[in-house]
PDB file of C-alpha atoms (C1' of nucleotides) in Angstrom:
ATOM      1  CA  MET A 860      48.106  20.395  48.666  1.00 89.00           C
ATOM      2  CA  THR A 861      49.550  17.970  46.109  1.00 92.00           C
ATOM      3  CA  PHE A 862      52.398  15.625  46.787  1.00 95.00           C
ATOM      4  CA  PRO A 863      54.959  17.512  44.663  1.00 95.00           C
ATOM      5  CA  GLU A 864      54.016  20.711  46.450  1.00 94.00           C
ATOM      6  CA  ARG A 865      54.565  19.119  49.852  1.00 95.00           C
ATOM      7  CA  VAL A 866      57.916  17.892  48.620  1.00 96.00           C
ATOM      8  CA  PHE A 867      59.017  21.404  47.726  1.00 95.00           C
ATOM      9  CA  GLU A 868      57.785  22.854  50.992  1.00 95.00           C
ATOM     10  CA  ILE A 869      59.790  20.311  52.913  1.00 96.00           C
ATOM     11  CA  VAL A 870      62.935  20.547  50.822  1.00 96.00           C
ATOM     12  CA  ARG A 871      62.788  24.318  51.118  1.00 95.00           C
ATOM     13  CA  ALA A 872      62.734  23.939  54.898  1.00 96.00           C
ATOM     14  CA  VAL A 873      66.018  22.027  54.971  1.00 97.00           C
ATOM     15  CA  PRO A 874      68.742  24.314  56.310  1.00 97.00           C
ATOM     16  CA  PRO A 875      71.991  24.768  54.305  1.00 97.00           C
ATOM     17  CA  GLY A 876      74.742  22.411  55.369  1.00 98.00           C
ATOM     18  CA  LEU A 877      72.323  19.560  56.117  1.00 98.00           C
ATOM     19  CA  VAL A 878      70.659  16.913  53.926  1.00 98.00           C
ATOM     20  CA  VAL A 879      67.600  14.652  53.905  1.00 98.00           C
ATOM     21  CA  THR A 880      66.906  11.380  52.091  1.00 98.00           C
ATOM     22  CA  TYR A 881      64.184  10.763  49.492  1.00 98.00           C
ATOM     23  CA  GLY A 882      62.465   8.355  51.818  1.00 98.00           C
ATOM     24  CA  GLN A 883      62.604  10.842  54.653  1.00 98.00           C
ATOM     25  CA  VAL A 884      61.025  13.574  52.543  1.00 98.00           C
ATOM     26  CA  ALA A 885      58.292  11.200  51.402  1.00 98.00           C
ATOM     27  CA  ALA A 886      57.584  10.233  55.000  1.00 97.00           C
ATOM     28  CA  LEU A 887      57.500  13.856  56.156  1.00 96.00           C
ATOM     29  CA  ALA A 888      55.085  14.588  53.315  1.00 96.00           C
ATOM     30  CA  GLY A 889      52.840  11.891  54.710  1.00 95.00           C
ATOM     31  CA  PHE A 890      53.531   9.179  52.089  1.00 97.00           C
ATOM     32  CA  PRO A 891      56.261   6.792  53.295  1.00 96.00           C
ATOM     33  CA  ARG A 892      55.968   4.596  50.153  1.00 97.00           C
ATOM     34  CA  ARG A 893      56.739   7.320  47.633  1.00 97.00           C
ATOM     35  CA  ALA A 894      60.454   7.885  47.855  1.00 98.00           C
ATOM     36  CA  ARG A 895      60.665   7.465  44.050  1.00 97.00           C
ATOM     37  CA  HIS A 896      58.112  10.183  43.455  1.00 98.00           C
ATOM     38  CA  VAL A 897      60.130  12.631  45.483  1.00 98.00           C
ATOM     39  CA  GLY A 898      62.868  12.250  42.917  1.00 97.00           C
ATOM     40  CA  GLN A 899      60.348  12.507  40.152  1.00 96.00           C
ATOM     41  CA  ALA A 900      58.975  15.749  41.588  1.00 96.00           C
ATOM     42  CA  LEU A 901      62.459  17.191  41.930  1.00 96.00           C
ATOM     43  CA  SER A 902      63.440  16.225  38.395  1.00 93.00           C
ATOM     44  CA  GLY A 903      61.491  19.177  37.038  1.00 84.00           C
ATOM     45  CA  CYS A 904      63.228  21.596  39.344  1.00 82.00           C
ATOM     46  CA  PRO A 905      65.375  24.574  38.271  1.00 80.00           C
ATOM     47  CA  SER A 906      69.119  24.073  38.622  1.00 80.00           C
ATOM     48  CA  SER A 907      69.272  26.789  41.261  1.00 82.00           C
ATOM     49  CA  GLY A 908      66.648  25.287  43.590  1.00 84.00           C
ATOM     50  CA  PRO A 909      67.226  23.799  47.061  1.00 92.00           C
ATOM     51  CA  TRP A 910      67.037  20.274  45.597  1.00 96.00           C
ATOM     52  CA  GLN A 911      70.701  19.504  46.165  1.00 96.00           C
ATOM     53  CA  ARG A 912      70.071  18.793  49.843  1.00 98.00           C
ATOM     54  CA  VAL A 913      68.198  15.609  48.951  1.00 98.00           C
ATOM     55  CA  VAL A 914      70.268  12.411  48.791  1.00 98.00           C
ATOM     56  CA  GLY A 915      69.548   8.692  48.643  1.00 98.00           C
ATOM     57  CA  ALA A 916      69.312   6.297  51.587  1.00 98.00           C
ATOM     58  CA  GLY A 917      72.650   6.015  53.331  1.00 97.00           C
ATOM     59  CA  GLY A 918      73.727   9.375  51.960  1.00 98.00           C
ATOM     60  CA  THR A 919      74.507   8.348  48.395  1.00 97.00           C
ATOM     61  CA  ILE A 920      74.183  10.779  45.480  1.00 97.00           C
ATOM     62  CA  ARG A 921      71.542   9.626  42.980  1.00 97.00           C
ATOM     63  CA  VAL A 922      71.530  12.348  40.352  1.00 95.00           C
ATOM     64  CA  SER A 923      72.919  11.836  36.858  1.00 92.00           C
ATOM     65  CA  LYS A 924      75.656  14.392  37.468  1.00 92.00           C
ATOM     66  CA  PRO A 925      76.950  13.569  40.965  1.00 94.00           C
ATOM     67  CA  GLN A 926      79.893  15.920  40.629  1.00 95.00           C
ATOM     68  CA  CYS A 927      77.564  18.893  40.293  1.00 94.00           C
ATOM     69  CA  GLN A 928      75.472  18.171  43.375  1.00 96.00           C
ATOM     70  CA  LEU A 929      78.600  17.263  45.270  1.00 96.00           C
ATOM     71  CA  GLU A 930      80.100  20.685  44.596  1.00 96.00           C
ATOM     72  CA  LEU A 931      76.951  22.517  45.669  1.00 96.00           C
ATOM     73  CA  LEU A 932      76.753  20.625  48.937  1.00 97.00           C
ATOM     74  CA  ARG A 933      80.430  20.952  49.632  1.00 97.00           C
ATOM     75  CA  SER A 934      80.091  24.702  49.185  1.00 97.00           C
ATOM     76  CA  GLU A 935      77.518  24.603  52.007  1.00 97.00           C
ATOM     77  CA  GLY A 936      79.984  22.852  54.264  1.00 97.00           C
ATOM     78  CA  VAL A 937      78.886  19.235  53.769  1.00 98.00           C
ATOM     79  CA  GLU A 938      81.807  16.799  53.716  1.00 97.00           C
ATOM     80  CA  PHE A 939      81.998  13.699  51.522  1.00 97.00           C
ATOM     81  CA  ARG A 940      83.534  10.267  51.648  1.00 96.00           C
ATOM     82  CA  GLY A 941      83.532   9.330  47.982  1.00 95.00           C
ATOM     83  CA  HIS A 942      80.031  10.048  46.659  1.00 96.00           C
ATOM     84  CA  ARG A 943      78.496   9.652  50.066  1.00 97.00           C
ATOM     85  CA  VAL A 944      77.790  11.988  52.977  1.00 97.00           C
ATOM     86  CA  ASN A 945      77.986  11.041  56.639  1.00 97.00           C
ATOM     87  CA  LEU A 946      74.300  11.055  57.534  1.00 98.00           C
ATOM     88  CA  GLY A 947      75.017  10.652  61.222  1.00 96.00           C
ATOM     89  CA  LYS A 948      76.542  14.110  61.017  1.00 97.00           C
ATOM     90  CA  TYR A 949      74.688  15.911  58.215  1.00 98.00           C
ATOM     91  CA  GLN A 950      71.182  14.453  58.086  1.00 98.00           C
ATOM     92  CA  TRP A 951      68.572  17.030  59.019  1.00 98.00           C
ATOM     93  CA  GLN A 952      66.454  16.208  62.065  1.00 96.00           C
ATOM     94  CA  PRO A 953      63.312  18.368  61.722  1.00 95.00           C
ATOM     95  CA  GLY A 954      62.735  20.150  64.984  1.00 90.00           C
ATOM     96  CA  PRO A 955      59.233  20.654  66.478  1.00 89.00           C
ATOM     97  CA  LEU A 956      59.090  24.167  65.031  1.00 88.00           C
ATOM     98  CA  ALA A 957      60.306  23.260  61.580  1.00 86.00           C
ATOM     99  CA  PHE A 958      56.766  22.995  60.194  1.00 79.00           C
ATOM    100  CA  ALA A 959      55.174  25.829  62.094  1.00 68.00           C
ATOM    101  CA  ALA A 960      55.179  27.860  58.894  1.00 66.00           C
ATOM    102  CA  LEU A 961      53.780  25.109  56.689  1.00 72.00           C
TER     103      LEU A 961
ATOM    104  C1'  DC E1425      43.558   0.402  29.508  1.00 55.60           C
ATOM    105  C1'  DC E1426      48.207  -1.487  29.551  1.00 55.60           C
ATOM    106  C1'  DG E1427      53.028  -1.476  29.833  1.00 55.60           C
ATOM    107  C1'  DA E1428      57.334   0.949  30.509  1.00 55.60           C
ATOM    108  C1'  DT E1429      59.862   4.032  33.380  1.00 55.60           C
ATOM    109  C1'  DG E1430      62.294   6.037  37.252  1.00 55.60           C
ATOM    110  C1'  DA E1431      66.873  11.702  41.145  1.00 55.60           C
ATOM    111  C1'  DC E1432      63.945   4.914  45.620  1.00 55.60           C
ATOM    112  C1'  DT E1433      64.929   1.203  49.090  1.00 55.60           C
ATOM    113  C1'  DC E1434      65.909  -3.051  51.050  1.00 55.60           C
ATOM    114  C1'  DA E1435      67.455  -7.850  51.296  1.00 55.60           C
ATOM    115  C1'  DC E1436      70.711 -11.250  49.573  1.00 55.60           C
ATOM    116  C1'  DG E1437      74.785 -13.417  47.556  1.00 55.60           C
TER     117       DG E1437
ATOM    118  C1'  DC Y1206      81.540  -2.938  47.329  1.00 55.60           C
ATOM    119  C1'  DC Y1207      78.847  -4.528  43.380  1.00 55.60           C
ATOM    120  C1'  DG Y1208      75.049  -6.752  40.932  1.00 55.60           C
ATOM    121  C1'  DT Y1209      70.219  -8.616  41.136  1.00 55.60           C
ATOM    122  C1'  DG Y1210      65.730  -8.875  42.093  1.00 55.60           C
ATOM    123  C1'  DA Y1211      61.680  -7.554  44.160  1.00 55.60           C
ATOM    124  C1'  DG Y1212      58.350  -4.258  46.107  1.00 55.60           C
ATOM    125  C1'  DC Y1213      56.682   0.349  45.393  1.00 55.60           C
ATOM    126  C1'  DC Y1214      53.377   3.764  42.651  1.00 55.60           C
ATOM    127  C1'  DA Y1215      52.405   8.179  39.946  1.00 55.60           C
ATOM    128  C1'  DT Y1216      53.128   9.625  35.361  1.00 55.60           C
ATOM    129  C1'  DC Y1217      53.384   9.080  30.397  1.00 55.60           C
ATOM    130  C1'  DG Y1218      52.786   7.249  25.730  1.00 55.60           C
TER     131       DG Y1218
END
DNA sequence: CCGATGACTCACG
DNA sequence: CCGTGAGCCATCG
């Protein structure tokens, strides 16, 4: 299983209405130092994918077109304060069963 | 092989 | 809140 593949598996597991950070995804994938590569992996992702649930540390939007991602997330029920989400309220906490299927 | 690059993060001023 | 700089590390030319 390659790193990019792990990234997709994990991102796919994030439920609508919640988000995760790049660093968090990297850590869950087993590589805490590769937050940047998570973004790199997602950069080649179709515009319809589940990538919009990934945000930067602190909940900031990091994509080139923030407005776009913001809309997608808002349509899932995620609220924003400027270009930032309230992680305390919307960050995904993987439950024990979350990876049963992976 | 080397250097530049980047959807990262953190510490500091 | 904003800019800077420094670690980070796979990928690309």
